[in-house]
Every structure is written in C-alpha cells, then in structure tokens.
Amino acid sequence: MASLAMNTVLRAVAPAKVDEPPAIGAELWSALINLAGRQRMLSQRIVLMALLADRGDGSARAAALDALRQFSAAHTRLVRGGDGLPPPPALLRQALAGPAGEAGGASAEAAVRDFAALAEQALRTDVALARPALSQLVERATPVLALLNRLTQLYETLARDAAARAQQRQAGLIGRIERIAGEARFVALNARIVAARAGSAGREFGVVATRLVEVSAEIEGLSREAMR
C-alpha cells in the first residue's frame, strides 16, 4: 500500500545534521512558515476524515490518506530540507530533537512521526485493528496540534530575527557607502581647489573632480532612498 511505503520513508527521516546551514532568505522563510502551517492544518484534517471514514463515509478514507501523504511529505521537507527548501537551522533542529510534551514520542520529531503512524493504522480497512488506533489518534490530535503550533511559531520568530539581522546588515552597509561617498566628495572638493590654483593646467583635472563630487552626491542620495 502506498501509505505503508510512505510511512517507511518517514520513519527513516531524522533531523538533518548540518553545522552551518546556509543563510535563509525572506522567500524561503515564508515557504517554511506556510509549509509548517499547512502541516498543522493537515493534522486536523487527517483526524476528521478518519472519524468520518469510521462512520461509513466512503470518500473520507481516501481524503484522509491523501492528507496523511501530504502531512508526511511536509514533515520530511521540514526536517531534512530538499525540493527547494534548506535543512532546518540549529534552533529548529534543537526544537525537533527536544521533548514533545503531551504529544507523545521521545522528541518533537518522533511525536510527529508517531502521529503519522497512528493515522496509518487508524485508516486500515480492518475495523477491529483500526478502531484502537483511531481512539489514540483522537487523543493525540490536540497535543500534536499544540506541538505543531509551537514549531510554526518558532519558524515565525526565526524569520523575524533573520529579517531584523538583514536590515541591520543593510543599514551598516549603507552607512559605509555613505562614509566612503563623503570622503570621496571631500577629496574631490580639495582637488577642485588645487585645480583652480593650477589655472589652465589644472582645467581637465578640475572637470574630473567636479564629476566626482556629483557622483558622490548621487551615491549618498541612493543610500538615503534605500533606507526608506
């Protein structure tokens, strides 16, 4: 069964061990937050569809299996990276390896895998085997949702921190550009004075110095515009 193969892959996943993950840009942070939020929504859809399937809804089981497939795929991408997403940074790896609280499992990452395994058992066609797992799945639904909420909030916090650091770097870079432009303008003004004293012999030098003053002013104007 496709879901069995999918869950086998899921159980083999462990938080990626990456000492220094590459810097994550704003677009990737947004994608990670959206995927984490989607996983949170899918966890509740799985439980709802499993309950409806247990009550005889013919289409609910297929919908639950599809939601479980998406849930497991999202978990793999968040834990390992890939398909355009980076491996999780250190703080997220620590959170995934940390305690899951009431969600079950030895770690947050294990709790999510265990939830997926329970869902797979609850969606068996053999009702006698599925019912006990369904009861456990319902019990885990709220704690797992709380866990996924915490992880999503951590993504959001890290994204805000990364944006703040990027803004600080930009401000520092623009400050350096402005200082260099100011120094260049000062040198150019002195050069114009020297050129004026040199008379006709310094005329061409004076033209270059004037242009350097203009360029310095343009650079400072662009720096101020970039900070708005």
PDB file of C-alpha atoms in Angstrom:
ATOM      1  CA  MET A   1       0.000   0.000   0.000  1.00  0.00           C
ATOM      2  CA  ALA A   2       1.319   3.471  -0.912  1.00  0.00           C
ATOM      3  CA  SER A   3       0.809   4.829   2.601  1.00  0.00           C
ATOM      4  CA  LEU A   4       2.865   1.980   4.094  1.00  0.00           C
ATOM      5  CA  ALA A   5       5.775   2.773   1.779  1.00  0.00           C
ATOM      6  CA  MET A   6       5.420   6.456   2.547  1.00  0.00           C
ATOM      7  CA  ASN A   7       5.493   5.887   6.292  1.00  0.00           C
ATOM      8  CA  THR A   8       8.554   3.619   5.967  1.00  0.00           C
ATOM      9  CA  VAL A   9      10.387   6.527   4.365  1.00  0.00           C
ATOM     10  CA  LEU A  10       9.075   8.878   7.046  1.00  0.00           C
ATOM     11  CA  ARG A  11      10.400   6.689   9.869  1.00  0.00           C
ATOM     12  CA  ALA A  12      13.855   6.759   8.299  1.00  0.00           C
ATOM     13  CA  VAL A  13      13.941  10.545   8.487  1.00  0.00           C
ATOM     14  CA  ALA A  14      15.958  12.174  11.271  1.00  0.00           C
ATOM     15  CA  PRO A  15      16.701  15.870  11.809  1.00  0.00           C
ATOM     16  CA  ALA A  16      19.484  16.834   9.395  1.00  0.00           C
ATOM     17  CA  LYS A  17      22.901  17.280  10.992  1.00  0.00           C
ATOM     18  CA  VAL A  18      24.203  20.442   9.429  1.00  0.00           C
ATOM     19  CA  ASP A  19      26.646  22.545  11.453  1.00  0.00           C
ATOM     20  CA  GLU A  20      26.264  25.763   9.486  1.00  0.00           C
ATOM     21  CA  PRO A  21      23.170  25.792   7.267  1.00  0.00           C
ATOM     22  CA  PRO A  22      23.192  28.395   4.510  1.00  0.00           C
ATOM     23  CA  ALA A  23      21.539  31.734   5.155  1.00  0.00           C
ATOM     24  CA  ILE A  24      17.797  31.594   4.580  1.00  0.00           C
ATOM     25  CA  GLY A  25      16.217  34.448   2.651  1.00  0.00           C
ATOM     26  CA  ALA A  26      12.810  36.005   3.220  1.00  0.00           C
ATOM     27  CA  GLU A  27      11.119  33.967   0.465  1.00  0.00           C
ATOM     28  CA  LEU A  28      12.376  30.675   1.889  1.00  0.00           C
ATOM     29  CA  TRP A  29      11.313  31.655   5.408  1.00  0.00           C
ATOM     30  CA  SER A  30       7.855  32.402   4.039  1.00  0.00           C
ATOM     31  CA  ALA A  31       7.755  28.996   2.335  1.00  0.00           C
ATOM     32  CA  LEU A  32       8.825  27.248   5.555  1.00  0.00           C
ATOM     33  CA  ILE A  33       6.188  29.063   7.620  1.00  0.00           C
ATOM     34  CA  ASN A  34       3.486  28.238   5.076  1.00  0.00           C
ATOM     35  CA  LEU A  35       4.510  24.572   4.992  1.00  0.00           C
ATOM     36  CA  ALA A  36       4.562  24.349   8.802  1.00  0.00           C
ATOM     37  CA  GLY A  37       1.118  25.945   8.941  1.00  0.00           C
ATOM     38  CA  ARG A  38      -0.131  23.533   6.297  1.00  0.00           C
ATOM     39  CA  GLN A  39       1.158  20.574   8.294  1.00  0.00           C
ATOM     40  CA  ARG A  40      -0.769  21.883  11.294  1.00  0.00           C
ATOM     41  CA  MET A  41      -3.972  22.078   9.256  1.00  0.00           C
ATOM     42  CA  LEU A  42      -3.411  18.639   7.724  1.00  0.00           C
ATOM     43  CA  SER A  43      -3.061  17.031  11.162  1.00  0.00           C
ATOM     44  CA  GLN A  44      -6.622  18.053  11.974  1.00  0.00           C
ATOM     45  CA  ARG A  45      -7.947  17.055   8.562  1.00  0.00           C
ATOM     46  CA  ILE A  46      -6.481  13.580   8.997  1.00  0.00           C
ATOM     47  CA  VAL A  47      -8.329  13.085  12.277  1.00  0.00           C
ATOM     48  CA  LEU A  48     -11.611  14.461  10.952  1.00  0.00           C
ATOM     49  CA  MET A  49     -11.545  12.344   7.798  1.00  0.00           C
ATOM     50  CA  ALA A  50     -10.552   9.231   9.776  1.00  0.00           C
ATOM     51  CA  LEU A  51     -13.559   9.718  12.064  1.00  0.00           C
ATOM     52  CA  LEU A  52     -15.884  10.169   9.091  1.00  0.00           C
ATOM     53  CA  ALA A  53     -14.410   7.076   7.449  1.00  0.00           C
ATOM     54  CA  ASP A  54     -15.094   5.103  10.629  1.00  0.00           C
ATOM     55  CA  ARG A  55     -18.742   6.195  10.417  1.00  0.00           C
ATOM     56  CA  GLY A  56     -19.078   4.855   6.903  1.00  0.00           C
ATOM     57  CA  ASP A  57     -18.243   7.863   4.708  1.00  0.00           C
ATOM     58  CA  GLY A  58     -16.922   6.197   1.556  1.00  0.00           C
ATOM     59  CA  SER A  59     -14.827   9.144   0.304  1.00  0.00           C
ATOM     60  CA  ALA A  60     -13.423  10.131   3.702  1.00  0.00           C
ATOM     61  CA  ARG A  61     -10.825   7.357   3.869  1.00  0.00           C
ATOM     62  CA  ALA A  62      -9.297   8.364   0.535  1.00  0.00           C
ATOM     63  CA  ALA A  63      -9.269  12.012   1.657  1.00  0.00           C
ATOM     64  CA  ALA A  64      -7.595  11.034   4.936  1.00  0.00           C
ATOM     65  CA  LEU A  65      -4.922   9.004   3.137  1.00  0.00           C
ATOM     66  CA  ASP A  66      -4.227  11.931   0.814  1.00  0.00           C
ATOM     67  CA  ALA A  67      -3.948  14.318   3.776  1.00  0.00           C
ATOM     68  CA  LEU A  68      -1.623  11.839   5.513  1.00  0.00           C
ATOM     69  CA  ARG A  69       0.577  11.657   2.414  1.00  0.00           C
ATOM     70  CA  GLN A  70       0.838  15.455   2.301  1.00  0.00           C
ATOM     71  CA  PHE A  71       1.436  15.629   6.066  1.00  0.00           C
ATOM     72  CA  SER A  72       4.296  13.137   5.870  1.00  0.00           C
ATOM     73  CA  ALA A  73       5.833  14.838   2.833  1.00  0.00           C
ATOM     74  CA  ALA A  74       5.695  18.203   4.615  1.00  0.00           C
ATOM     75  CA  HIS A  75       7.357  16.703   7.679  1.00  0.00           C
ATOM     76  CA  THR A  76      10.167  15.246   5.584  1.00  0.00           C
ATOM     77  CA  ARG A  77      10.836  18.567   3.852  1.00  0.00           C
ATOM     78  CA  LEU A  78      10.796  20.494   7.139  1.00  0.00           C
ATOM     79  CA  VAL A  79      13.123  18.037   8.883  1.00  0.00           C
ATOM     80  CA  ARG A  80      15.501  17.257   6.022  1.00  0.00           C
ATOM     81  CA  GLY A  81      15.087  20.090   3.565  1.00  0.00           C
ATOM     82  CA  GLY A  82      15.045  19.426  -0.157  1.00  0.00           C
ATOM     83  CA  ASP A  83      12.721  20.279  -3.021  1.00  0.00           C
ATOM     84  CA  GLY A  84      13.821  23.898  -2.831  1.00  0.00           C
ATOM     85  CA  LEU A  85      13.889  24.145   0.968  1.00  0.00           C
ATOM     86  CA  PRO A  86      17.052  24.301   3.115  1.00  0.00           C
ATOM     87  CA  PRO A  87      17.833  21.989   6.047  1.00  0.00           C
ATOM     88  CA  PRO A  88      16.490  23.386   9.338  1.00  0.00           C
ATOM     89  CA  PRO A  89      18.768  25.828  11.196  1.00  0.00           C
ATOM     90  CA  ALA A  90      20.250  24.915  14.579  1.00  0.00           C
ATOM     91  CA  LEU A  91      17.411  26.213  16.780  1.00  0.00           C
ATOM     92  CA  LEU A  92      14.832  24.264  14.796  1.00  0.00           C
ATOM     93  CA  ARG A  93      16.928  21.109  14.932  1.00  0.00           C
ATOM     94  CA  GLN A  94      17.104  21.534  18.696  1.00  0.00           C
ATOM     95  CA  ALA A  95      13.333  22.006  18.903  1.00  0.00           C
ATOM     96  CA  LEU A  96      12.720  18.907  16.796  1.00  0.00           C
ATOM     97  CA  ALA A  97      15.084  16.876  18.978  1.00  0.00           C
ATOM     98  CA  GLY A  98      13.599  18.309  22.194  1.00  0.00           C
ATOM     99  CA  PRO A  99      10.747  16.908  24.300  1.00  0.00           C
ATOM    100  CA  ALA A 100       7.338  16.679  22.701  1.00  0.00           C
ATOM    101  CA  GLY A 101       5.353  17.210  25.906  1.00  0.00           C
ATOM    102  CA  GLU A 102       1.906  15.619  25.857  1.00  0.00           C
ATOM    103  CA  ALA A 103       2.101  14.864  22.130  1.00  0.00           C
ATOM    104  CA  GLY A 104       3.883  11.560  22.796  1.00  0.00           C
ATOM    105  CA  GLY A 105       7.175  10.362  21.365  1.00  0.00           C
ATOM    106  CA  ALA A 106      10.665  10.772  22.755  1.00  0.00           C
ATOM    107  CA  SER A 107      11.117  14.023  20.819  1.00  0.00           C
ATOM    108  CA  ALA A 108       9.023  16.507  18.894  1.00  0.00           C
ATOM    109  CA  GLU A 109      10.152  14.951  15.624  1.00  0.00           C
ATOM    110  CA  ALA A 110       9.316  11.457  16.893  1.00  0.00           C
ATOM    111  CA  ALA A 111       5.895  12.641  18.086  1.00  0.00           C
ATOM    112  CA  VAL A 112       5.033  13.821  14.591  1.00  0.00           C
ATOM    113  CA  ARG A 113       6.198  10.507  13.092  1.00  0.00           C
ATOM    114  CA  ASP A 114       4.225   8.556  15.691  1.00  0.00           C
ATOM    115  CA  PHE A 115       1.126  10.598  14.889  1.00  0.00           C
ATOM    116  CA  ALA A 116       1.513   9.710  11.202  1.00  0.00           C
ATOM    117  CA  ALA A 117       1.967   6.026  12.102  1.00  0.00           C
ATOM    118  CA  LEU A 118      -1.178   6.076  14.248  1.00  0.00           C
ATOM    119  CA  ALA A 119      -3.101   7.681  11.414  1.00  0.00           C
ATOM    120  CA  GLU A 120      -1.969   4.977   9.042  1.00  0.00           C
ATOM    121  CA  GLN A 121      -3.132   2.272  11.488  1.00  0.00           C
ATOM    122  CA  ALA A 122      -6.445   4.070  12.039  1.00  0.00           C
ATOM    123  CA  LEU A 123      -7.098   4.031   8.290  1.00  0.00           C
ATOM    124  CA  ARG A 124      -6.791   0.256   7.913  1.00  0.00           C
ATOM    125  CA  THR A 125      -9.712  -1.431   6.260  1.00  0.00           C
ATOM    126  CA  ASP A 126      -9.901  -3.939   9.124  1.00  0.00           C
ATOM    127  CA  VAL A 127     -12.135  -2.104  11.618  1.00  0.00           C
ATOM    128  CA  ALA A 128     -11.055  -4.282  14.559  1.00  0.00           C
ATOM    129  CA  LEU A 129      -7.463  -3.164  14.016  1.00  0.00           C
ATOM    130  CA  ALA A 130      -8.273   0.410  13.069  1.00  0.00           C
ATOM    131  CA  ARG A 131     -10.561   1.344  15.989  1.00  0.00           C
ATOM    132  CA  PRO A 132      -7.949   1.209  18.801  1.00  0.00           C
ATOM    133  CA  ALA A 133      -5.533   3.306  16.737  1.00  0.00           C
ATOM    134  CA  LEU A 134      -8.313   5.754  15.902  1.00  0.00           C
ATOM    135  CA  SER A 135      -9.025   6.283  19.601  1.00  0.00           C
ATOM    136  CA  GLN A 136      -5.348   7.037  20.242  1.00  0.00           C
ATOM    137  CA  LEU A 137      -5.232   9.294  17.202  1.00  0.00           C
ATOM    138  CA  VAL A 138      -8.124  11.371  18.538  1.00  0.00           C
ATOM    139  CA  GLU A 139      -6.396  11.636  21.917  1.00  0.00           C
ATOM    140  CA  ARG A 140      -3.183  12.813  20.278  1.00  0.00           C
ATOM    141  CA  ALA A 141      -4.885  15.324  17.965  1.00  0.00           C
ATOM    142  CA  THR A 142      -4.909  18.276  20.384  1.00  0.00           C
ATOM    143  CA  PRO A 143      -1.390  17.767  21.848  1.00  0.00           C
ATOM    144  CA  VAL A 144       0.083  17.301  18.360  1.00  0.00           C
ATOM    145  CA  LEU A 145      -1.709  20.439  17.174  1.00  0.00           C
ATOM    146  CA  ALA A 146      -0.193  22.344  20.114  1.00  0.00           C
ATOM    147  CA  LEU A 147       3.234  20.961  19.225  1.00  0.00           C
ATOM    148  CA  LEU A 148       2.878  21.958  15.575  1.00  0.00           C
ATOM    149  CA  ASN A 149       1.707  25.400  16.678  1.00  0.00           C
ATOM    150  CA  ARG A 150       4.881  25.823  18.747  1.00  0.00           C
ATOM    151  CA  LEU A 151       7.052  24.769  15.831  1.00  0.00           C
ATOM    152  CA  THR A 152       5.243  27.146  13.469  1.00  0.00           C
ATOM    153  CA  GLN A 153       5.666  29.993  15.947  1.00  0.00           C
ATOM    154  CA  LEU A 154       9.370  29.183  16.137  1.00  0.00           C
ATOM    155  CA  TYR A 155       9.623  29.451  12.359  1.00  0.00           C
ATOM    156  CA  GLU A 156       7.895  32.836  12.548  1.00  0.00           C
ATOM    157  CA  THR A 157      10.212  34.049  15.331  1.00  0.00           C
ATOM    158  CA  LEU A 158      13.334  32.942  13.467  1.00  0.00           C
ATOM    159  CA  ALA A 159      12.067  34.603  10.284  1.00  0.00           C
ATOM    160  CA  ARG A 160      11.551  37.900  12.144  1.00  0.00           C
ATOM    161  CA  ASP A 161      15.020  37.645  13.688  1.00  0.00           C
ATOM    162  CA  ALA A 162      16.571  36.927  10.287  1.00  0.00           C
ATOM    163  CA  ALA A 163      14.759  39.921   8.772  1.00  0.00           C
ATOM    164  CA  ALA A 164      15.997  42.157  11.597  1.00  0.00           C
ATOM    165  CA  ARG A 165      19.578  40.966  11.101  1.00  0.00           C
ATOM    166  CA  ALA A 166      19.333  41.528   7.349  1.00  0.00           C
ATOM    167  CA  GLN A 167      18.048  45.046   7.954  1.00  0.00           C
ATOM    168  CA  GLN A 168      20.921  45.745  10.338  1.00  0.00           C
ATOM    169  CA  ARG A 169      23.425  44.471   7.779  1.00  0.00           C
ATOM    170  CA  GLN A 170      21.840  46.646   5.108  1.00  0.00           C
ATOM    171  CA  ALA A 171      21.950  49.681   7.381  1.00  0.00           C
ATOM    172  CA  GLY A 172      25.602  49.009   8.180  1.00  0.00           C
ATOM    173  CA  LEU A 173      26.487  48.604   4.505  1.00  0.00           C
ATOM    174  CA  ILE A 174      24.653  51.771   3.527  1.00  0.00           C
ATOM    175  CA  GLY A 175      26.396  53.615   6.354  1.00  0.00           C
ATOM    176  CA  ARG A 176      29.767  52.524   4.994  1.00  0.00           C
ATOM    177  CA  ILE A 177      28.795  53.591   1.481  1.00  0.00           C
ATOM    178  CA  GLU A 178      27.735  56.996   2.769  1.00  0.00           C
ATOM    179  CA  ARG A 179      31.017  57.435   4.649  1.00  0.00           C
ATOM    180  CA  ILE A 180      33.036  56.492   1.584  1.00  0.00           C
ATOM    181  CA  ALA A 181      30.955  58.821  -0.578  1.00  0.00           C
ATOM    182  CA  GLY A 182      31.508  61.634   1.926  1.00  0.00           C
ATOM    183  CA  GLU A 183      35.247  61.042   1.934  1.00  0.00           C
ATOM    184  CA  ALA A 184      35.278  60.968  -1.883  1.00  0.00           C
ATOM    185  CA  ARG A 185      33.403  64.260  -2.012  1.00  0.00           C
ATOM    186  CA  PHE A 186      35.831  65.829   0.449  1.00  0.00           C
ATOM    187  CA  VAL A 187      38.802  64.671  -1.650  1.00  0.00           C
ATOM    188  CA  ALA A 188      37.093  65.933  -4.807  1.00  0.00           C
ATOM    189  CA  LEU A 189      36.481  69.367  -3.305  1.00  0.00           C
ATOM    190  CA  ASN A 190      40.143  69.620  -2.333  1.00  0.00           C
ATOM    191  CA  ALA A 191      41.069  68.511  -5.840  1.00  0.00           C
ATOM    192  CA  ARG A 192      38.919  71.279  -7.309  1.00  0.00           C
ATOM    193  CA  ILE A 193      40.726  73.808  -5.139  1.00  0.00           C
ATOM    194  CA  VAL A 194      44.098  72.513  -6.316  1.00  0.00           C
ATOM    195  CA  ALA A 195      42.905  72.537  -9.935  1.00  0.00           C
ATOM    196  CA  ALA A 196      41.702  76.131  -9.608  1.00  0.00           C
ATOM    197  CA  ARG A 197      45.075  77.206  -8.246  1.00  0.00           C
ATOM    198  CA  ALA A 198      46.805  75.463 -11.150  1.00  0.00           C
ATOM    199  CA  GLY A 199      44.886  77.571 -13.643  1.00  0.00           C
ATOM    200  CA  SER A 200      44.590  76.319 -17.205  1.00  0.00           C
ATOM    201  CA  ALA A 201      46.975  73.477 -16.491  1.00  0.00           C
ATOM    202  CA  GLY A 202      44.519  72.029 -13.983  1.00  0.00           C
ATOM    203  CA  ARG A 203      41.357  72.529 -16.042  1.00  0.00           C
ATOM    204  CA  GLU A 204      40.905  68.873 -17.057  1.00  0.00           C
ATOM    205  CA  PHE A 205      41.663  67.748 -13.532  1.00  0.00           C
ATOM    206  CA  GLY A 206      39.038  70.173 -12.301  1.00  0.00           C
ATOM    207  CA  VAL A 207      36.434  68.630 -14.629  1.00  0.00           C
ATOM    208  CA  VAL A 208      37.154  65.173 -13.213  1.00  0.00           C
ATOM    209  CA  ALA A 209      36.979  66.480  -9.643  1.00  0.00           C
ATOM    210  CA  THR A 210      33.627  68.138 -10.343  1.00  0.00           C
ATOM    211  CA  ARG A 211      32.221  64.939 -11.743  1.00  0.00           C
ATOM    212  CA  LEU A 212      33.469  63.031  -8.688  1.00  0.00           C
ATOM    213  CA  VAL A 213      31.571  65.447  -6.449  1.00  0.00           C
ATOM    214  CA  GLU A 214      28.408  64.831  -8.465  1.00  0.00           C
ATOM    215  CA  VAL A 215      28.848  61.037  -8.320  1.00  0.00           C
ATOM    216  CA  SER A 216      29.406  61.168  -4.554  1.00  0.00           C
ATOM    217  CA  ALA A 217      26.201  63.154  -4.138  1.00  0.00           C
ATOM    218  CA  GLU A 218      24.296  60.632  -6.264  1.00  0.00           C
ATOM    219  CA  ILE A 219      25.612  57.761  -4.148  1.00  0.00           C
ATOM    220  CA  GLU A 220      24.520  59.485  -0.936  1.00  0.00           C
ATOM    221  CA  GLY A 221      21.066  60.132  -2.445  1.00  0.00           C
ATOM    222  CA  LEU A 222      20.681  56.477  -3.433  1.00  0.00           C
ATOM    223  CA  SER A 223      21.760  55.396   0.075  1.00  0.00           C
ATOM    224  CA  ARG A 224      19.093  57.600   1.693  1.00  0.00           C
ATOM    225  CA  GLU A 225      16.478  56.245  -0.722  1.00  0.00           C
ATOM    226  CA  ALA A 226      17.435  52.649   0.082  1.00  0.00           C
ATOM    227  CA  MET A 227      16.872  53.292   3.789  1.00  0.00           C
ATOM    228  CA  ARG A 228      13.284  54.481   3.326  1.00  0.00           C
TER     229      ARG A 228
END
